Short mmCIF file of C-alpha atoms in Angstrom, two decimals:
data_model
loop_
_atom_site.label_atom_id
_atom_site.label_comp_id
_atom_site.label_asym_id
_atom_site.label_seq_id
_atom_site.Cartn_x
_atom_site.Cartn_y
_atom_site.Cartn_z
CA UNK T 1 3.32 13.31 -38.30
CA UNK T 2 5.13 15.90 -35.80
CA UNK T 3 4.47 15.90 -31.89
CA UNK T 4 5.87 17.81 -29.47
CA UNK T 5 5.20 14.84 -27.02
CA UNK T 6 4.57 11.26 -27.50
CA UNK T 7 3.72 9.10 -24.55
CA UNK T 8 4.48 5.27 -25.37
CA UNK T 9 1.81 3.16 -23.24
CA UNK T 10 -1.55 4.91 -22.30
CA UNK T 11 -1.81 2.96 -18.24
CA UNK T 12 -2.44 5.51 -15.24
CA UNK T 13 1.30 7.00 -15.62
CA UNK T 14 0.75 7.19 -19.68
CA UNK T 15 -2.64 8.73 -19.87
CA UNK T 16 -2.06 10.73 -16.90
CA UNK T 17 1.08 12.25 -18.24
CA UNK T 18 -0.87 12.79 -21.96
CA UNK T 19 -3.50 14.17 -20.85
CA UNK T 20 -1.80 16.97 -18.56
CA UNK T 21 0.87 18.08 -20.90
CA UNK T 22 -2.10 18.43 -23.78
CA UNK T 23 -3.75 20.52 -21.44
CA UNK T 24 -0.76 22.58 -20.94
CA UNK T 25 -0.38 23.66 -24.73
CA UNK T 26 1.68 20.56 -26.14
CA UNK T 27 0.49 18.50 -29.21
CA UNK T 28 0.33 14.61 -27.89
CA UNK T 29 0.51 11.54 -28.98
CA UNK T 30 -0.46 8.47 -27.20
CA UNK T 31 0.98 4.58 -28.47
CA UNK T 32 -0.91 1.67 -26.85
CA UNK T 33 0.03 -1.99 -28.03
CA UNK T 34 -3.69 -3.45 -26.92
CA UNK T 35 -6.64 -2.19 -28.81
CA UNK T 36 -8.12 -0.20 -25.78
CA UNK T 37 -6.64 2.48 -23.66
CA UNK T 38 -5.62 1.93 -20.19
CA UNK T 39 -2.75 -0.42 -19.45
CA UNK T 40 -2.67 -3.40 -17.29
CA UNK T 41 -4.27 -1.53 -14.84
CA UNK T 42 -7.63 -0.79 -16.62
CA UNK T 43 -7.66 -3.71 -18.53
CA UNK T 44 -6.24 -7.05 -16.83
CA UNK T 45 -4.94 -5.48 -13.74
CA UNK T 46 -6.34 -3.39 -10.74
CA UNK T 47 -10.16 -2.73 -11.70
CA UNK T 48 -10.77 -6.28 -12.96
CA UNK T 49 -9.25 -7.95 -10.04
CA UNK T 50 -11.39 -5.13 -7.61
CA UNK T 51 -14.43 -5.83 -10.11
CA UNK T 52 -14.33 -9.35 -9.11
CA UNK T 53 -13.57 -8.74 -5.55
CA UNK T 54 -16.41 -6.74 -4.62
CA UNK T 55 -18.55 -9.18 -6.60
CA UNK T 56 -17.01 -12.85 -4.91
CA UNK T 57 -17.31 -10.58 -1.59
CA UNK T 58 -21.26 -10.01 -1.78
CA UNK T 59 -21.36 -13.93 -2.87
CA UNK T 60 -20.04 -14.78 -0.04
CA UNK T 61 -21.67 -12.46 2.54
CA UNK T 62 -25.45 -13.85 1.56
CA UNK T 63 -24.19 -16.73 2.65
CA UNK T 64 -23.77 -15.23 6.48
CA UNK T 65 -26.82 -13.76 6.74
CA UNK T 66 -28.36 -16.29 9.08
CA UNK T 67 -26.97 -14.52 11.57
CA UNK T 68 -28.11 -11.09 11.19
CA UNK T 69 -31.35 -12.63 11.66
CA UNK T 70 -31.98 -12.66 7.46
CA UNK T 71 -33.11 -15.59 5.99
CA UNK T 72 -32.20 -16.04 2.42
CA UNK T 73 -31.88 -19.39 0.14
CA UNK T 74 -28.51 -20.26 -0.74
CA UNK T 75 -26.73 -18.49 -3.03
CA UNK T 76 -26.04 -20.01 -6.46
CA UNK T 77 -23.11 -18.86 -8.39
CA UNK T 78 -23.33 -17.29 -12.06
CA UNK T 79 -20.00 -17.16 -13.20
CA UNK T 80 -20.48 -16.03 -16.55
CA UNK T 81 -22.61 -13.48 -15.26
CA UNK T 82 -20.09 -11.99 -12.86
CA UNK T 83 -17.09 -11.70 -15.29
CA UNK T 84 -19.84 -10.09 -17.63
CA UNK T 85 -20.06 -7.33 -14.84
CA UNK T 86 -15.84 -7.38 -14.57
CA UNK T 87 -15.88 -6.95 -18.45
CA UNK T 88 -18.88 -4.12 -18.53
CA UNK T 89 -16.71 -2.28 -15.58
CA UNK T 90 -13.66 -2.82 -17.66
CA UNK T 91 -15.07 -1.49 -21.07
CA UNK T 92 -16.85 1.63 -18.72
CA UNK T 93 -12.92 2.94 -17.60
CA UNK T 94 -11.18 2.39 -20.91
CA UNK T 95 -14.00 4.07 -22.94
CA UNK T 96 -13.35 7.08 -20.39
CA UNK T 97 -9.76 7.03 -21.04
CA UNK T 98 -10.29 7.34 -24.76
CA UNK T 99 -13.17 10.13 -24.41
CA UNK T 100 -10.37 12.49 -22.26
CA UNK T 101 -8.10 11.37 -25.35
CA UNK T 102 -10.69 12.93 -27.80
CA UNK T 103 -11.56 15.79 -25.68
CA UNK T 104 -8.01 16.77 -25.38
CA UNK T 105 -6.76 16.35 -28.64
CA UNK T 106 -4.37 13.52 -28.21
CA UNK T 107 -3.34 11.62 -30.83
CA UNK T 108 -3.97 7.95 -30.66
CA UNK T 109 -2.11 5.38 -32.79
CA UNK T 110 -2.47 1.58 -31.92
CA UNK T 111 0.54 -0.87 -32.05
CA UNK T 112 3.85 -1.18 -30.46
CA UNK T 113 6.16 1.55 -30.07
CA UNK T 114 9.79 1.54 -30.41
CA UNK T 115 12.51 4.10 -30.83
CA UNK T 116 14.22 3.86 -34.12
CA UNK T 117 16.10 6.90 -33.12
CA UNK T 118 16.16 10.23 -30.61
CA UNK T 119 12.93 11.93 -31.87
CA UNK T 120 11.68 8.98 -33.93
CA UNK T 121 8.68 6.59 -32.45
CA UNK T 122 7.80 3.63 -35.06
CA UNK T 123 4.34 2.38 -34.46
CA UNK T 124 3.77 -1.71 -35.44
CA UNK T 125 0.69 -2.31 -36.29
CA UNK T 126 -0.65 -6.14 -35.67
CA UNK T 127 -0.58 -6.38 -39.64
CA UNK T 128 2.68 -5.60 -39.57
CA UNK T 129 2.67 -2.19 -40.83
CA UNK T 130 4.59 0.52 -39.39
CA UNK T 131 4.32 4.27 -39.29
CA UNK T 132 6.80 6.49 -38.44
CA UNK T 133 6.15 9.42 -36.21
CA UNK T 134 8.65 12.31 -34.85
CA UNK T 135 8.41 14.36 -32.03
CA UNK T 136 10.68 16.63 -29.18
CA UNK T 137 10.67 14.68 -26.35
CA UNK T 138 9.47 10.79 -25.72
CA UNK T 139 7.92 9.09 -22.31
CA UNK T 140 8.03 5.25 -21.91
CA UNK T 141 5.09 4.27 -19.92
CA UNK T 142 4.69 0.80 -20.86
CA UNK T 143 4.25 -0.48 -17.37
CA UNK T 144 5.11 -4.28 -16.81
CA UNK T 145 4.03 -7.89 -17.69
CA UNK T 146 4.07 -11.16 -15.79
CA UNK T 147 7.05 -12.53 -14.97
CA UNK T 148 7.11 -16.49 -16.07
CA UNK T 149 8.98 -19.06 -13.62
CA UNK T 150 12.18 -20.92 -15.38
CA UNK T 151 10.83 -24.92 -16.48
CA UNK T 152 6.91 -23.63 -16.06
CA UNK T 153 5.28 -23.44 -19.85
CA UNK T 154 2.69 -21.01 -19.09
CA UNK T 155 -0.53 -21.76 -21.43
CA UNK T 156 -3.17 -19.68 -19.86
CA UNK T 157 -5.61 -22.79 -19.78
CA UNK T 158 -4.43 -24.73 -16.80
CA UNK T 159 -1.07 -22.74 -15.92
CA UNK T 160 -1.95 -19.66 -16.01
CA UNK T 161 -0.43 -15.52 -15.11
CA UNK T 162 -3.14 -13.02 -13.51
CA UNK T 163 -4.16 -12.14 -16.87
CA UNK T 164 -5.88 -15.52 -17.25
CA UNK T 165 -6.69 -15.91 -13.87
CA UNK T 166 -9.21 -13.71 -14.58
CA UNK T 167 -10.89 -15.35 -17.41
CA UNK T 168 -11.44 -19.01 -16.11
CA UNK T 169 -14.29 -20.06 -17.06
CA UNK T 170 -15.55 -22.04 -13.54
CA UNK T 171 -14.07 -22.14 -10.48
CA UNK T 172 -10.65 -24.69 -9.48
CA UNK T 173 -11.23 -27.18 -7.12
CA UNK T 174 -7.17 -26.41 -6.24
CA UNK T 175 -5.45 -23.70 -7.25
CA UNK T 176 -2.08 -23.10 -6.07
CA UNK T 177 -0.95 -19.69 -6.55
CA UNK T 178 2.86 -18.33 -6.95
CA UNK T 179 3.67 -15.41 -4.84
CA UNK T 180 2.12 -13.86 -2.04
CA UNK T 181 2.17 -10.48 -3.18
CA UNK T 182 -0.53 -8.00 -4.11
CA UNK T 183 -1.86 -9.59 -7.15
CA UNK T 184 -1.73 -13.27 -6.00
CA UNK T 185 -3.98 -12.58 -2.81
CA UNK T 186 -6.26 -10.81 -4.48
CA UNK T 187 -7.23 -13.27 -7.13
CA UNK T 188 -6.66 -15.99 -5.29
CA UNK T 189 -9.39 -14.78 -2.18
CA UNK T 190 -11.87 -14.16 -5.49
CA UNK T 191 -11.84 -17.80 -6.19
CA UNK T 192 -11.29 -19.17 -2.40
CA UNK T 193 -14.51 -17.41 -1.86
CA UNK T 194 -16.10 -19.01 -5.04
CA UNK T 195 -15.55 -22.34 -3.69
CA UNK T 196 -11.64 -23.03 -4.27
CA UNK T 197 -9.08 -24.33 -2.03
CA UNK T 198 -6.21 -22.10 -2.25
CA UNK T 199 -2.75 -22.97 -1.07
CA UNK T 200 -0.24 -19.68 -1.51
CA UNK T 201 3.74 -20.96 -2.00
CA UNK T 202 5.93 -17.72 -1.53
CA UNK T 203 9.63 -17.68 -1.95
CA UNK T 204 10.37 -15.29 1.05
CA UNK T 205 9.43 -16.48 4.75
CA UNK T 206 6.76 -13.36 4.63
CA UNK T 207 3.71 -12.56 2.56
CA UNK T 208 3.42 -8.78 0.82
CA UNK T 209 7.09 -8.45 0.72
CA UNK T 210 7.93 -4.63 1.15
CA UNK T 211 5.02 -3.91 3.43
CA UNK T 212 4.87 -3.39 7.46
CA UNK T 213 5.68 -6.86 9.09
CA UNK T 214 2.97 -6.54 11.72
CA UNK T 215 -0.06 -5.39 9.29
CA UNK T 216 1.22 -8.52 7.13
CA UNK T 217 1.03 -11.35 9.71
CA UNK T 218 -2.15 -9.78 10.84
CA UNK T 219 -3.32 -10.19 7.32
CA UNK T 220 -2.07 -13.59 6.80
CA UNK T 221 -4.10 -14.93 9.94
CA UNK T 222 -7.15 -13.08 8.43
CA UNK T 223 -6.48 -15.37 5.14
CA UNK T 224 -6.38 -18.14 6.90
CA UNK T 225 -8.69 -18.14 9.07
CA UNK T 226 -11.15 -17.54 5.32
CA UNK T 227 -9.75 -20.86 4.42
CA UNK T 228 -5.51 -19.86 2.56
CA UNK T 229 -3.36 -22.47 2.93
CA UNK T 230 0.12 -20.92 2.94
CA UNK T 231 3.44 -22.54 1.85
CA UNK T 232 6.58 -19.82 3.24
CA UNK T 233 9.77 -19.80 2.10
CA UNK T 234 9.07 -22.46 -0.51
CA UNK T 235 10.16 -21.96 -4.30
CA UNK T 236 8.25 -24.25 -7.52
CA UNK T 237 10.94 -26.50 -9.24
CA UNK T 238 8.72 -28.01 -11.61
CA UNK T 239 5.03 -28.78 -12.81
CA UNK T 240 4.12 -32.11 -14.66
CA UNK T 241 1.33 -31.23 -16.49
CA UNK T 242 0.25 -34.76 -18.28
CA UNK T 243 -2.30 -35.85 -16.40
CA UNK T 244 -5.78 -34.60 -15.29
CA UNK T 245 -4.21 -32.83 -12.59
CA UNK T 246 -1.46 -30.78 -12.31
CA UNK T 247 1.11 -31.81 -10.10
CA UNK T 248 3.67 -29.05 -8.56
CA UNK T 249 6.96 -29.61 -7.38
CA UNK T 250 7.89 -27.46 -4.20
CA UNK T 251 11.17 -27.72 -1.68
CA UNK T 252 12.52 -25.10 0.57
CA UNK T 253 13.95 -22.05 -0.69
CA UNK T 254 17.12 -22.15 1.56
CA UNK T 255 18.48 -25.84 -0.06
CA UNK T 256 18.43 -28.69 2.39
CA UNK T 257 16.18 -27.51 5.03
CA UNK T 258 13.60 -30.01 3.84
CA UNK T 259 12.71 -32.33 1.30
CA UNK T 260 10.99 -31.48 -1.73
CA UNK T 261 6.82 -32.16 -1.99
CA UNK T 262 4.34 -32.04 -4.44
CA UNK T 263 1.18 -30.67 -4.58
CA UNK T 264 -1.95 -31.00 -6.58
CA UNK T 265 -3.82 -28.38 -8.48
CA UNK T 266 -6.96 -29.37 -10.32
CA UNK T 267 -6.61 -26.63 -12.95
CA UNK T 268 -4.40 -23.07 -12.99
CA UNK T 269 -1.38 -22.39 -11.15
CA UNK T 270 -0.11 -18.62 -11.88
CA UNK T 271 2.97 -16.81 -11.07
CA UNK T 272 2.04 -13.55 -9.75
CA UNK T 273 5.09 -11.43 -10.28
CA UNK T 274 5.81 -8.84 -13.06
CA UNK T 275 8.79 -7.28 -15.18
CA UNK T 276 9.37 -4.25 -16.47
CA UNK T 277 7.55 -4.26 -20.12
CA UNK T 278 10.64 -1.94 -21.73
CA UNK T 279 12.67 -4.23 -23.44
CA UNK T 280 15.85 -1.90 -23.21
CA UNK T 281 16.24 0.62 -20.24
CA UNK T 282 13.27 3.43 -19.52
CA UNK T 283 14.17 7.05 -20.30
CA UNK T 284 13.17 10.34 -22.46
CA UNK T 285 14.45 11.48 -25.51
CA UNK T 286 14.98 15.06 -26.46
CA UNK T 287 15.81 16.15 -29.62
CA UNK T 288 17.75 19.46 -28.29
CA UNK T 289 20.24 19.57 -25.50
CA UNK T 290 18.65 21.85 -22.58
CA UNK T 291 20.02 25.23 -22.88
CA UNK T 292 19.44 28.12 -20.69
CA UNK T 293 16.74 29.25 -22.93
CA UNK T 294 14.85 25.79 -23.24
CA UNK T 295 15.06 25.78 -19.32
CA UNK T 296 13.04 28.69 -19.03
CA UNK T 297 9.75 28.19 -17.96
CA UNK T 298 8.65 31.47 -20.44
CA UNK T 299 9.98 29.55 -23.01
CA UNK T 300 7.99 26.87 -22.51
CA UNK T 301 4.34 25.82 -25.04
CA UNK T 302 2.84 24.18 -21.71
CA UNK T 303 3.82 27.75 -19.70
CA UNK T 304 3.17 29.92 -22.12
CA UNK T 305 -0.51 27.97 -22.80
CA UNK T 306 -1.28 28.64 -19.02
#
C-alpha cells in the first residue's frame, strides 16, 4: 500500500497531524503500537489521571460538607467503581479518535512502526507479522514512555510507573512517589485523597522543575498542608523488595550532605519521569529532495485540495 503521508503514533501530535493533512487532500496512514488510538495521553496519561482527579476530588469534598451547613453520612469509597468511570472516560476519547480516523479516510494499521528505509514504514504486528507500507514523507509521533531508575526492577504490582499507578486495585497505606513533576503530583494527590500517605522524593531542591519558582512553592505548601510529605533534593539508591513492605533507600543528591535513610512503602513506588519512545533520533523522511517546484504551495495535493 502507497501513502502520501504516514504518521507513526496516533497521541494528540499524531492524530492531530493525520487528521489535518487528510483534510487537506493527502492519503494518510496512521501506525499505533496499542490496540486503541490515542497515545499515552488518551490512554494511560492525561485524561485517566484527570478522570481520577475529578473523581478522588468529589470523594473528598463530601467529606467537608459539615461546614457548609450539609449533613451527609460518610463517604465510603468504591474503588472499582471509580476506575470503571476512568476506563468508560478512557474508551469515550479513543473511540472518538478512531471515528475522525474513519470519517477522514485515514488508514489505520496496528503494530509497531519502524523505518526499513526513506519511504518504507514496516508495521509489526503482535503475531509477529509484518507489512510493508510506502509512502512520500514520514512523521514520528510516538511520544514517550516512563523512564525506569538504575537498580529499581519495576513490576507494576508493588513498584510501579504511572501506567500502573493507575490500575491499583485499593488504595497504599504508603506510597512514595519518584519525582515531583507533573505526573507524580497528580497521581499521587488521587490516592493521598483516597486515604494514602504520600511522601514525594525529588532529585532537584524544587518541585515542577521548569515552572515559575513562586507559583511552585505556593503549590508545594498547598500539598502539604492536604497531607504531602516532601523529600527535596534526595535521589533513590535502592529498594529491597523481600519483605511485606517495601523498603527505599534515599541520601542526598549532592554526596555527603547527609546520611542515607530508608523509608517504607506498603505497596507501589513509581518513577514519574519519561523518555523519548523513538528508539533512534525523531525526523521526516522524504522520498524527493525539495526542489523549487515541490516548494510551491500550487504544487502542493493539500493546496491544491483547498
Amino acid at each position: 500500500m502507497s501513502y502520501d503521508l504516514i504518521v507513526i503514533g496516533s497521541g494528540p501530535g499524531g492524530y492531530v497531524c493525520a487528521i489535518k493533512a487528510a483534510q487537506l487532500g493527502l492519503k494518510v496512514a496512521v501506525v499505533e503500537k496499542r490496540a486503541t488510538y490515542g497515545g499515552t495521553c488518551l490512554n494511560i496519561g492525561c485524561i485517566p489521571s484527570k478522570a481520577l482527579l475529578h473523581a478522588s476530588e468529589m470523594f473528598e469534598e463530601v467529606g467537608h460538607l459539615d461546614a457548609l451547613g450539609i449533613k451527609v453520612a460518610k463517604p465510603k469509597l468504591d474503588l472499582p467503581g471509580m476506575l470503571a468511570h476512568k476506563s468508560a472516560t478512557v474508551k469515550s476519547n479513543v473511540d472518538g479518535v478512531a471515528y475522525l480516523f474513519k470519517k477522514n479516510k485515514i488508514d489505520g494499521h496496528i503494530g509497531t512502526g519502524s523505518i526499513a528505509a526513506p519511504g518504507k514504514v514496516v508495521v509489526t504486528k503482535e503475531d509477529g507479522s509484518t507489512t510493508t507500507l510506502e509512502t512520500k514523507a514520514i512523521v514520528i509521533a510516538t511520544g514517550s514512555d516512563s523512564a525506569p531508575l538504575p537498580g529499581v526492577p519495576i513490576d507494576e504490582k508493588r513498584i510501579v510507573t504511572s501506567t500502573g499507578a493507575l490500575e491499583l486495585d485499593k488504595v497504599p497505606a504508603k506510597l512514595i512517589v519518584v519525582g515531583a513533576g507533573v505526573i507524580g503530583l497528580e497521581l499521587g494527590s488521587v490516592w493521598r485523597r483516597l486515604g494514602a500517605e504520600v511522601t514525594v522524593v525529588e532529585f532537584l531542591d524544587r518541585i515542577l522543575p521548569g515552572m515559575d519558582g513562586e507559583v511552585t512553592k505556593q503549590f508545594q505548601r498547598m500539598l502539604e498542608k492536604q497531607g504531602f510529605t516532601f523529600k527535596l533534593g534526595t535521589k533513590v539508591t535502592a529498594v529491597d523488595t523481600s519483605g511485606k513492605t517495601l523498603k527505599v533507600t534515599v541520601e542526598p543528591a549532592k554526596a555527603g550532605e547527609a546520611a542515607a535513610e530508608t523509608l517504607e512503602a506498603t505497596r507501589p513506588t513509581f518513577p514519574a519521569s519519561t523518555r523519548s519512545a523513538t528508539s533512534s533520533p525523531a525526523r521526516c523522511w522524504r522520498t524527493r529532495p525539495r526542489t523549487r517546484a515541490s516548494r510551491s504551495p500550487r504544487s502542493s495535493p493539500a493546496r491544491r485540495a483547498m
